[in-house]
Coordinates of C-alpha atoms in Angstrom, one line a residue:
M112 CA -30.1 11.8 5.5
S113 CA -28.2 10.1 8.0
T114 CA -29.3 6.6 9.2
T115 CA -28.8 7.8 12.8
D116 CA -31.8 9.9 12.6
R117 CA -34.6 8.8 15.1
H118 CA -37.6 9.5 13.0
A119 CA -39.2 6.5 11.8
P120 CA -41.1 6.3 8.5
P121 CA -44.7 5.5 8.7
P122 CA -45.0 1.6 8.7
T123 CA -46.4 -0.4 5.5
S124 CA -48.2 -3.5 5.0
E125 CA -44.8 -5.2 4.3
G126 CA -43.2 -3.4 7.7
P127 CA -41.1 -0.3 8.1
R128 CA -38.4 0.4 5.8
G129 CA -35.2 0.3 7.7
L130 CA -32.5 -2.2 8.9
T131 CA -31.8 -2.5 12.8
G132 CA -28.7 -4.3 14.6
S133 CA -26.1 -3.8 16.9
L134 CA -23.2 -5.2 15.0
G135 CA -19.8 -4.4 16.7
V136 CA -16.5 -4.3 14.9
G137 CA -16.0 -8.2 15.6
S138 CA -19.4 -9.2 14.2
I139 CA -18.6 -7.1 10.9
V140 CA -15.1 -8.3 10.7
F141 CA -16.2 -12.0 11.0
M142 CA -18.9 -11.4 8.0
V143 CA -16.4 -9.8 5.6
V144 CA -13.6 -12.1 6.4
A145 CA -15.8 -14.8 5.9
A146 CA -16.8 -13.4 2.6
A147 CA -13.1 -13.7 1.7
A148 CA -13.3 -17.3 2.1
P149 CA -9.5 -17.7 3.7
L150 CA -9.3 -21.4 3.7
T151 CA -10.7 -21.5 0.1
V152 CA -8.0 -18.9 -0.9
I153 CA -5.1 -21.0 0.7
A154 CA -6.4 -24.2 -0.9
G155 CA -7.4 -22.9 -4.3
T156 CA -5.6 -19.5 -5.1
V157 CA -2.3 -19.8 -3.3
P158 CA -1.3 -23.2 -5.6
L159 CA -2.2 -21.2 -8.6
G160 CA -0.3 -18.1 -7.5
I161 CA 2.7 -20.2 -6.9
A162 CA 2.4 -22.2 -10.2
A163 CA 1.6 -19.6 -12.6
G164 CA 2.9 -16.6 -10.7
N165 CA 6.1 -15.8 -9.0
G166 CA 6.8 -19.2 -7.6
A167 CA 7.8 -19.2 -3.9
A168 CA 7.8 -15.6 -3.3
F169 CA 4.0 -15.5 -3.9
P170 CA 3.4 -14.5 -0.2
T171 CA 4.9 -11.3 -0.6
T172 CA 2.2 -10.5 -3.4
F173 CA -0.6 -10.6 -0.8
A174 CA 1.5 -8.1 1.5
L175 CA 1.8 -5.8 -1.6
C176 CA -1.9 -6.0 -2.5
C177 CA -2.4 -5.5 1.2
V178 CA -0.7 -2.2 1.0
I179 CA -2.7 -0.8 -1.9
L180 CA -5.9 -1.7 -0.5
L181 CA -4.9 -0.2 2.8
L182 CA -4.3 3.0 0.8
F183 CA -7.8 2.7 -0.6
A184 CA -9.1 2.2 2.7
V185 CA -7.8 5.6 4.1
G186 CA -10.0 7.7 1.9
F187 CA -12.8 4.9 1.9
C188 CA -13.0 5.1 5.8
A189 CA -12.3 9.1 5.9
M190 CA -15.5 9.7 3.2
S191 CA -17.8 7.2 5.4
R192 CA -18.3 9.8 8.0
H193 CA -19.9 11.7 5.4
V194 CA -21.9 9.0 3.5
P195 CA -24.7 8.0 5.9
D196 CA -26.2 5.4 3.3
A197 CA -25.4 1.8 3.5
G198 CA -25.1 1.5 -0.2
A199 CA -21.3 1.1 0.0
F200 CA -19.5 1.7 -3.5
Y201 CA -22.3 3.2 -5.2
A202 CA -23.3 5.5 -2.7
Y203 CA -19.5 6.7 -2.4
I204 CA -19.5 7.2 -6.1
A205 CA -23.0 8.9 -6.0
R206 CA -21.8 11.6 -3.6
G207 CA -18.3 12.0 -5.5
L208 CA -19.0 11.7 -9.2
G209 CA -22.7 12.1 -9.2
R210 CA -26.0 10.3 -9.2
A211 CA -25.7 8.7 -12.8
A212 CA -22.2 7.5 -12.2
G213 CA -23.6 6.0 -9.0
T214 CA -26.4 4.3 -10.3
G215 CA -24.1 2.9 -12.9
A216 CA -21.8 1.6 -10.1
A217 CA -24.8 0.1 -8.3
F218 CA -25.8 -2.0 -11.3
L219 CA -22.1 -3.0 -11.8
A220 CA -21.9 -4.0 -8.3
L221 CA -24.8 -6.2 -8.5
V222 CA -23.3 -8.0 -11.4
T223 CA -20.2 -8.2 -9.7
Y224 CA -21.5 -9.7 -6.6
T225 CA -23.9 -12.1 -8.2
A226 CA -20.9 -13.4 -10.3
V227 CA -18.8 -14.0 -7.1
Q228 CA -21.8 -15.8 -5.4
L229 CA -22.4 -17.9 -8.3
A230 CA -18.7 -18.8 -8.6
V231 CA -18.9 -20.4 -5.0
Y232 CA -22.1 -22.0 -5.8
G233 CA -20.5 -24.0 -8.5
Y234 CA -17.3 -24.6 -6.6
I235 CA -19.3 -25.7 -3.4
G236 CA -21.2 -28.1 -5.4
A237 CA -18.3 -29.9 -7.0
V238 CA -16.3 -30.1 -3.5
F239 CA -19.4 -31.2 -1.5
D240 CA -19.8 -34.0 -4.2
S241 CA -16.3 -35.1 -3.8
L242 CA -16.3 -35.3 -0.1
V243 CA -19.6 -37.3 -0.2
Q244 CA -18.0 -39.9 -2.6
H245 CA -14.7 -39.7 -0.4
W246 CA -16.9 -40.8 2.7
G247 CA -18.5 -43.7 0.5
G248 CA -21.6 -41.6 -0.7
P249 CA -23.4 -41.7 -4.1
A250 CA -22.1 -39.7 -6.9
L251 CA -24.9 -36.9 -7.6
P252 CA -25.0 -33.9 -9.9
W253 CA -23.1 -30.8 -8.4
W254 CA -26.2 -28.8 -8.5
L255 CA -28.2 -30.7 -6.2
W256 CA -25.4 -29.7 -3.5
S257 CA -25.5 -26.1 -4.7
V258 CA -29.1 -26.0 -4.4
L259 CA -29.3 -27.3 -0.8
A260 CA -26.6 -24.7 0.0
L261 CA -28.7 -21.9 -1.6
A262 CA -31.8 -23.2 0.5
I263 CA -30.0 -22.9 3.8
V264 CA -28.5 -19.6 2.9
A265 CA -32.0 -18.2 1.9
V266 CA -33.5 -19.1 5.3
L267 CA -30.6 -17.7 7.2
G268 CA -30.4 -14.6 5.0
Y269 CA -34.3 -13.9 5.6
R270 CA -33.7 -13.9 9.3
H271 CA -32.2 -11.0 11.3
I272 CA -28.4 -10.3 10.7
E273 CA -27.4 -11.4 14.1
L274 CA -28.2 -14.9 13.3
S275 CA -26.1 -15.0 10.3
S276 CA -23.3 -13.2 12.2
R277 CA -23.0 -16.0 14.6
V278 CA -23.3 -18.7 12.0
L279 CA -20.5 -17.0 10.2
G280 CA -18.3 -16.5 13.3
T281 CA -18.4 -20.0 14.0
L282 CA -17.4 -21.4 10.8
L283 CA -14.9 -18.7 10.3
L284 CA -13.0 -19.6 13.7
A285 CA -13.1 -23.4 12.5
E286 CA -11.6 -22.7 9.2
V287 CA -8.8 -20.3 10.5
A288 CA -8.1 -22.6 13.0
I289 CA -7.0 -25.6 10.9
V290 CA -4.7 -23.4 9.1
L291 CA -3.2 -21.6 12.1
V292 CA -2.4 -25.1 13.4
L293 CA -0.6 -26.0 10.2
D294 CA 1.3 -22.6 10.3
V295 CA 2.6 -23.0 14.0
V296 CA 3.6 -26.8 13.2
V297 CA 5.5 -25.9 10.1
I298 CA 7.1 -23.0 11.8
G299 CA 7.8 -24.8 14.8
R300 CA 9.6 -27.6 12.8
G301 CA 11.7 -25.0 10.9
G302 CA 9.9 -25.8 7.8
G303 CA 9.3 -29.2 6.1
S304 CA 12.5 -29.9 4.0
P305 CA 16.3 -29.6 4.4
E306 CA 15.9 -26.1 3.0
G307 CA 14.3 -24.9 6.3
L308 CA 11.7 -21.9 6.5
S309 CA 11.3 -20.3 3.0
T310 CA 13.2 -17.0 2.4
A311 CA 11.9 -16.2 -1.2
L312 CA 9.5 -13.9 0.3
V313 CA 12.1 -11.5 1.2
H314 CA 14.5 -11.6 -2.1
P315 CA 13.5 -8.8 -4.4
S316 CA 14.8 -10.8 -7.3
A317 CA 12.6 -13.8 -6.5
V318 CA 9.4 -11.6 -5.9
V319 CA 9.7 -10.3 -9.6
S320 CA 10.5 -13.4 -10.9
G321 CA 7.8 -15.6 -13.1
S322 CA 5.0 -13.7 -13.8
L323 CA 4.3 -10.9 -11.0
G324 CA 1.6 -9.7 -12.9
I325 CA -0.5 -12.9 -12.8
A326 CA 0.7 -13.2 -9.3
I327 CA -0.8 -9.8 -8.4
M328 CA -3.9 -10.8 -10.4
F329 CA -4.7 -13.9 -8.4
A330 CA -3.7 -12.1 -5.0
I331 CA -5.9 -8.8 -5.4
A332 CA -8.8 -11.3 -6.3
S333 CA -8.2 -12.9 -2.9
F334 CA -9.5 -10.1 -1.0
I335 CA -12.7 -9.7 -2.7
G336 CA -15.3 -9.1 0.3
F337 CA -13.2 -6.8 2.7
E338 CA -14.9 -3.6 1.1
A339 CA -18.3 -4.6 2.2
T340 CA -18.1 -3.4 5.8
A341 CA -20.0 -0.1 4.8
V342 CA -23.0 -2.4 3.5
F343 CA -23.9 -3.1 7.2
R344 CA -23.8 0.4 8.3
D345 CA -27.5 0.7 9.3
E346 CA -27.2 -2.6 11.2
A347 CA -23.8 -1.5 13.0
R348 CA -23.2 0.1 16.4
D349 CA -21.9 3.4 16.3
P350 CA -21.4 3.2 12.6
Q351 CA -19.2 6.2 12.4
R352 CA -16.6 4.4 14.4
T353 CA -17.3 0.8 13.8
I354 CA -17.2 1.0 10.0
P355 CA -13.8 2.4 9.9
R356 CA -12.5 0.2 12.4
A357 CA -14.0 -2.9 10.9
T358 CA -12.5 -1.9 7.4
Y359 CA -9.0 -1.6 8.6
A360 CA -9.4 -4.8 11.0
A361 CA -10.8 -6.8 8.2
L362 CA -8.1 -5.9 5.8
L363 CA -5.3 -6.5 8.2
V364 CA -6.6 -9.8 9.6
I365 CA -7.0 -11.0 5.6
G366 CA -3.7 -9.6 4.7
V367 CA -1.8 -11.1 7.5
F368 CA -3.4 -14.5 7.4
Y369 CA -2.7 -14.8 3.6
T370 CA 0.8 -13.9 3.8
L371 CA 1.7 -16.0 6.8
S372 CA -0.2 -19.1 5.7
S373 CA 1.0 -19.1 2.0
W374 CA 4.5 -18.8 3.4
A375 CA 4.0 -21.8 5.6
V376 CA 2.5 -23.9 3.0
V377 CA 5.7 -23.1 0.9
S378 CA 7.9 -23.7 3.8
A379 CA 6.3 -27.1 4.1
W380 CA 7.6 -28.2 0.9
G381 CA 10.7 -26.0 0.4
D382 CA 10.9 -23.4 -2.3
T383 CA 11.7 -25.8 -5.3
A384 CA 9.1 -28.8 -4.2
A385 CA 6.5 -26.1 -3.5
V386 CA 6.6 -25.0 -7.0
E387 CA 6.7 -28.6 -8.5
Q388 CA 3.8 -29.4 -6.4
A389 CA 1.7 -26.5 -7.0
T390 CA 2.2 -27.1 -10.7
A391 CA 1.6 -30.8 -10.9
D392 CA -1.5 -31.0 -8.3
P393 CA -2.6 -27.4 -7.5
G394 CA -6.2 -28.7 -6.4
N395 CA -5.0 -30.9 -3.6
M396 CA -1.9 -29.2 -2.4
L397 CA -3.3 -27.9 0.7
I398 CA -5.1 -30.9 1.6
T399 CA -2.0 -32.9 0.9
T400 CA 0.2 -30.5 2.7
I401 CA -2.1 -30.8 5.9
T402 CA -2.2 -34.3 5.6
N403 CA 1.7 -34.6 5.6
V404 CA 2.1 -32.3 8.5
L405 CA -0.9 -33.1 11.0
G406 CA -2.0 -36.5 9.7
P407 CA -4.9 -38.1 8.0
V408 CA -7.2 -37.0 10.2
G409 CA -6.1 -33.4 10.0
G410 CA -6.6 -33.7 6.2
D411 CA -10.2 -35.2 6.6
I412 CA -11.0 -32.3 8.9
A413 CA -9.5 -29.7 6.3
Q414 CA -11.8 -31.4 3.6
V415 CA -15.1 -30.8 5.8
L416 CA -13.9 -27.1 6.5
L417 CA -13.3 -26.4 2.8
V418 CA -16.9 -27.0 2.3
T419 CA -18.0 -24.8 5.4
S420 CA -15.7 -22.2 4.2
M421 CA -17.4 -21.8 1.0
F422 CA -20.8 -21.9 2.7
A423 CA -19.7 -19.0 5.0
A424 CA -18.7 -17.0 1.8
L425 CA -22.0 -17.7 0.2
L426 CA -24.0 -16.5 3.2
A427 CA -21.7 -13.4 3.6
F428 CA -22.0 -12.6 0.0
H429 CA -25.8 -12.9 0.1
N430 CA -26.1 -10.5 3.0
V431 CA -24.2 -8.0 1.1
L432 CA -26.3 -8.6 -2.1
A433 CA -29.4 -8.4 -0.3
R434 CA -28.4 -5.0 1.3
Y435 CA -27.5 -3.7 -2.2
Y436 CA -31.0 -4.7 -3.4
F437 CA -32.6 -3.1 -0.2
S438 CA -30.6 0.2 -0.7
L439 CA -31.7 0.5 -4.4
G440 CA -35.3 -0.2 -3.6
G441 CA -35.1 2.5 -1.0
S442 CA -33.6 4.9 -3.4
G443 CA -36.0 4.2 -6.2
A444 CA -33.4 2.4 -8.6
L445 CA -35.3 -0.8 -8.1
P446 CA -38.8 -1.7 -7.2
A447 CA -39.6 0.0 -3.8
A448 CA -40.6 -3.5 -2.3
C449 CA -37.1 -4.4 -2.4
G450 CA -36.5 -1.5 0.1
R451 CA -38.9 -3.2 2.7
S452 CA -37.6 -4.7 5.8
H453 CA -39.6 -7.6 8.0
T454 CA -41.7 -6.3 10.7
R455 CA -40.0 -8.8 13.0
H456 CA -36.6 -9.6 11.8
R457 CA -35.8 -6.2 10.4
S458 CA -34.0 -8.0 7.7
P459 CA -34.3 -7.1 4.0
H460 CA -36.7 -10.1 3.7
I461 CA -37.8 -9.1 0.1
A462 CA -34.2 -8.1 -1.2
S463 CA -33.1 -11.5 0.4
A464 CA -35.8 -13.5 -1.3
T465 CA -35.0 -11.7 -4.5
Q466 CA -31.3 -12.6 -4.6
S467 CA -32.1 -16.3 -3.8
V468 CA -34.4 -16.6 -6.6
T469 CA -32.0 -14.9 -9.0
A470 CA -29.1 -17.3 -7.9
L471 CA -31.5 -20.3 -8.2
V472 CA -32.2 -19.5 -11.7
F473 CA -28.5 -19.0 -12.8
V474 CA -27.7 -22.4 -11.0
A475 CA -30.8 -23.9 -13.0
V476 CA -29.3 -22.3 -16.2
F477 CA -25.7 -23.5 -15.8
A478 CA -27.0 -27.1 -14.7
T479 CA -29.2 -27.0 -17.9
L480 CA -26.3 -26.1 -20.2
G481 CA -24.1 -28.9 -18.6
M482 CA -21.6 -26.5 -17.4
D483 CA -18.5 -27.7 -15.5
P484 CA -18.8 -26.1 -12.0
V485 CA -15.3 -25.5 -11.6
T486 CA -13.5 -24.8 -14.7
Q487 CA -16.5 -23.0 -16.2
V488 CA -19.0 -21.9 -13.5
F489 CA -16.4 -20.9 -10.9
A490 CA -13.5 -19.7 -13.3
W491 CA -15.7 -17.4 -15.5
M492 CA -17.7 -15.9 -12.4
A493 CA -14.7 -15.4 -10.3
G494 CA -13.0 -13.6 -13.1
T495 CA -16.0 -11.5 -13.8
A496 CA -16.0 -10.4 -10.1
T497 CA -12.4 -9.8 -9.9
V498 CA -12.5 -7.1 -12.7
G499 CA -15.8 -5.8 -11.4
V500 CA -14.6 -5.2 -7.7
I501 CA -11.2 -3.6 -8.7
A502 CA -13.1 -1.3 -11.2
L503 CA -15.7 -0.4 -8.4
M504 CA -12.7 0.4 -6.0
A505 CA -10.9 2.6 -8.7
L506 CA -14.1 4.6 -9.3
T507 CA -14.5 4.9 -5.4
C508 CA -11.0 6.3 -5.0
A509 CA -11.5 8.8 -7.8
A510 CA -14.9 9.6 -5.9
V511 CA -13.2 10.2 -2.7
I512 CA -10.6 12.5 -4.3
V513 CA -13.2 14.7 -6.1
F514 CA -15.9 14.7 -3.1
F515 CA -12.9 16.2 -0.5
R516 CA -11.8 18.8 -3.2
R517 CA -15.1 19.9 -3.8
E518 CA -16.8 19.9 -0.4
R519 CA -13.7 20.8 1.7
V520 CA -15.5 19.1 4.6
D521 CA -12.0 17.4 5.5
T522 CA -8.7 18.9 4.7
R523 CA -6.1 16.4 6.2
P524 CA -3.8 15.9 2.9
W525 CA -3.0 12.2 3.8
H526 CA -6.7 11.1 4.2
T527 CA -8.1 13.2 1.3
V528 CA -5.5 13.4 -1.2
V529 CA -2.2 11.5 -1.0
A530 CA -3.4 8.0 0.2
P531 CA -6.3 8.1 -2.3
V532 CA -4.3 9.2 -5.3
L533 CA -1.6 6.5 -4.3
G534 CA -4.4 4.0 -3.8
L535 CA -6.1 4.8 -7.2
A536 CA -2.6 4.4 -9.1
G537 CA -2.4 0.9 -7.4
L538 CA -5.8 -0.1 -8.1
L539 CA -5.5 0.9 -11.9
M540 CA -2.2 -1.0 -12.1
C541 CA -4.0 -4.0 -10.7
L542 CA -7.0 -3.3 -13.0
W543 CA -4.5 -3.2 -16.1
L544 CA -2.8 -6.6 -15.1
T545 CA -6.1 -8.2 -14.5
V546 CA -7.6 -7.3 -17.9
S547 CA -4.1 -8.0 -19.7
N548 CA -4.3 -11.6 -18.1
F549 CA -8.1 -12.0 -18.0
P550 CA -8.0 -15.0 -20.5
T551 CA -5.6 -16.7 -17.9
L552 CA -7.8 -15.8 -14.8
I553 CA -11.1 -17.4 -16.3
G554 CA -9.2 -20.3 -18.1
G555 CA -10.9 -19.5 -21.3
S556 CA -10.2 -17.8 -24.6
P557 CA -9.8 -14.0 -25.6
A558 CA -13.3 -13.9 -27.1
L559 CA -14.9 -15.2 -23.9
A560 CA -12.8 -12.7 -22.0
T561 CA -14.1 -10.0 -24.3
A562 CA -17.7 -11.2 -23.9
I563 CA -17.4 -11.1 -20.0
G564 CA -15.8 -7.7 -20.0
A565 CA -18.6 -6.6 -22.3
V566 CA -21.4 -7.6 -19.8
L567 CA -19.6 -5.5 -17.0
V568 CA -19.5 -2.5 -19.3
L569 CA -23.2 -2.8 -20.3
A570 CA -24.2 -3.2 -16.6
F571 CA -22.3 0.3 -15.9
V572 CA -24.0 1.8 -19.0
F573 CA -27.5 0.5 -18.2
G574 CA -27.2 2.2 -14.7
L575 CA -26.2 5.6 -16.4
V576 CA -29.2 5.3 -18.9
W577 CA -31.5 4.1 -15.9
S578 CA -30.8 6.9 -13.7
R579 CA -31.9 9.3 -16.3
R580 CA -35.4 7.5 -16.6
R581 CA -35.8 6.7 -13.0
P582 CA -34.9 9.6 -10.7
A583 CA -33.5 8.0 -7.4
T584 CA -34.6 9.4 -4.0
P585 CA -32.7 9.3 -0.9
P586 CA -33.4 6.3 1.2
P587 CA -35.6 6.8 4.2
P588 CA -34.2 7.0 7.7
A589 CA -33.8 4.0 10.0
P590 CA -36.6 2.9 12.4
T591 CA -37.0 4.3 15.9
S592 CA -35.9 2.7 19.2
D593 CA -39.2 1.1 19.4
A594 CA -37.6 -1.9 17.2
P595 CA -37.4 -5.3 18.8
S596 CA -34.2 -5.8 20.3
P597 CA -31.5 -8.0 18.1
A598 CA -31.5 -10.6 20.6
T599 CA -35.4 -10.9 20.3
D600 CA -35.2 -10.7 16.6
A601 CA -32.6 -13.5 16.4
A602 CA -34.6 -16.0 18.5

C-alpha cells in the first residue's frame, strides 16, 4: 500500500502508526553522507588503504567502487517507484525474492547496522578520551564518553526527524569544510613535495600494484550509509522523485569527496613519502597532514571535528536503525509497539528507544569484557558491517532483476537488466574480496573471522525461519494531513 495514501489508521494510545516529514533531497543527502562519516574515512581508512592496499594510487579505488555502486543505484532507484514501503533493502528483497528472503534480509540488516553503530561508539569513546587528555583533561574510561554520546543521540532520535537533519547538516558542513580547505591549499601549492601533485591514480600499473583486493575492501567499506536514502521515504517530500535524486546525489558527493581528498593527502606528502607515513603512523596521518599544511590551529580544529564527524555518523545510523525497527514492527516481524509513532513528534519513538537500549547493553558488555575500543570493538564491528552491507546490496540487485523480469512494470533494458547485472557482478567481486581478506579487515584470526561470518549467516537464517512462524502484514499507510507541521514538531 502506498505511503502516499491519505487515509490515516485509527490512533492508538501510543499515537498513530506513521511517520511524517518534508525532507527534501538536501536534507536526506546530509543524513546519508553524515552516516558515511567523510572526515573519519579520510582520517582512518585512507591511510590504511595506502599502506596495505595499492599505495599512492588508492584514490582511484574510491572511483572504481563509486562506479560499481552507481550501477547498483540504477536498479535500486528504478525499483523505488514500485516499493512504497520505507524498509529499504528488506522491502526490495521481499518484493523481488519473496517474503522469507525479505525477512531474512531484515534481520541481517539489523545486525549489520547495529554493528556499524557499535563500531563508531567504540571509536568515538577512544578519540574523545584522547582529545580530552590533549587539552589537559583527565584520563577516563572510553565507555564513559561513548555513553555520553549515546544519551545525546537517544534524545535527538526521539524527536522529529527535522531536528536530527539540522544537527547533521551543521556537523557535516564543518567536517567537510576543513578537508576541502586542505584540498584547495594542497592543489593551489601544486603539492607538498618536489614531486608535485600525485599522478599515481591515473597510471594503471600503479592502480593494480600492491594489494588491489585489500584496497577495494577498504574503499567499499567507506561507502556504508549511502544506501539508506529509502529508509526516509515516509518522511520525504515527494518520495518518488526525492529518493532517487538523493541516492544519486549522496553517492556522487561521497565518491568525488573521497577521491579528491585522498589524492590531496597523497599529494601533500608525495607518492613515496605518503606510503611511508601511512605505514609508520596511519592513525595520525591526516591530523599531521592538516597541521603541516594549515598550521597547529588547523590540526586542533581537525581533532575536534573528527569527534563531531563520528557523532554525526552515530546519529545518522541511529535514525536508520530506528526506522528499520519501526518498519518491522508495522509489518508484524517485530512487536507491534515498535511500529508506533509519537503523537507529537511523529518519530519512531519506541523503535528509537529500543535501539538506544540495545546499543547501551552492547557498550556495557564491551566495557565489562575489557575490549579495546579501536583494535577490537571498532575493527570487529566495522568488519562485520562491511560484509553485511555488501551482501544486502548484492541481494537487492538480484531482487531488482527478478522483480522487473516477473512484473514487467518497467521494460527499459539499462535500468532493469544491464545496470543491475553489472552492479551485481561488481558487488559479488567486492564480497569475495572482502570475505577473502576478512581477517585483515578485522585485525584478528581466521577463527574470529569465521565466527563473525557465522553471526551474519545465522541472522539471515533466523529471519527465514521467523517469517514462517510470524506471517508479516503490510505496514499501515501514513497519517493524514492533520499531522502537526514539521516546524511545530521540531520546536
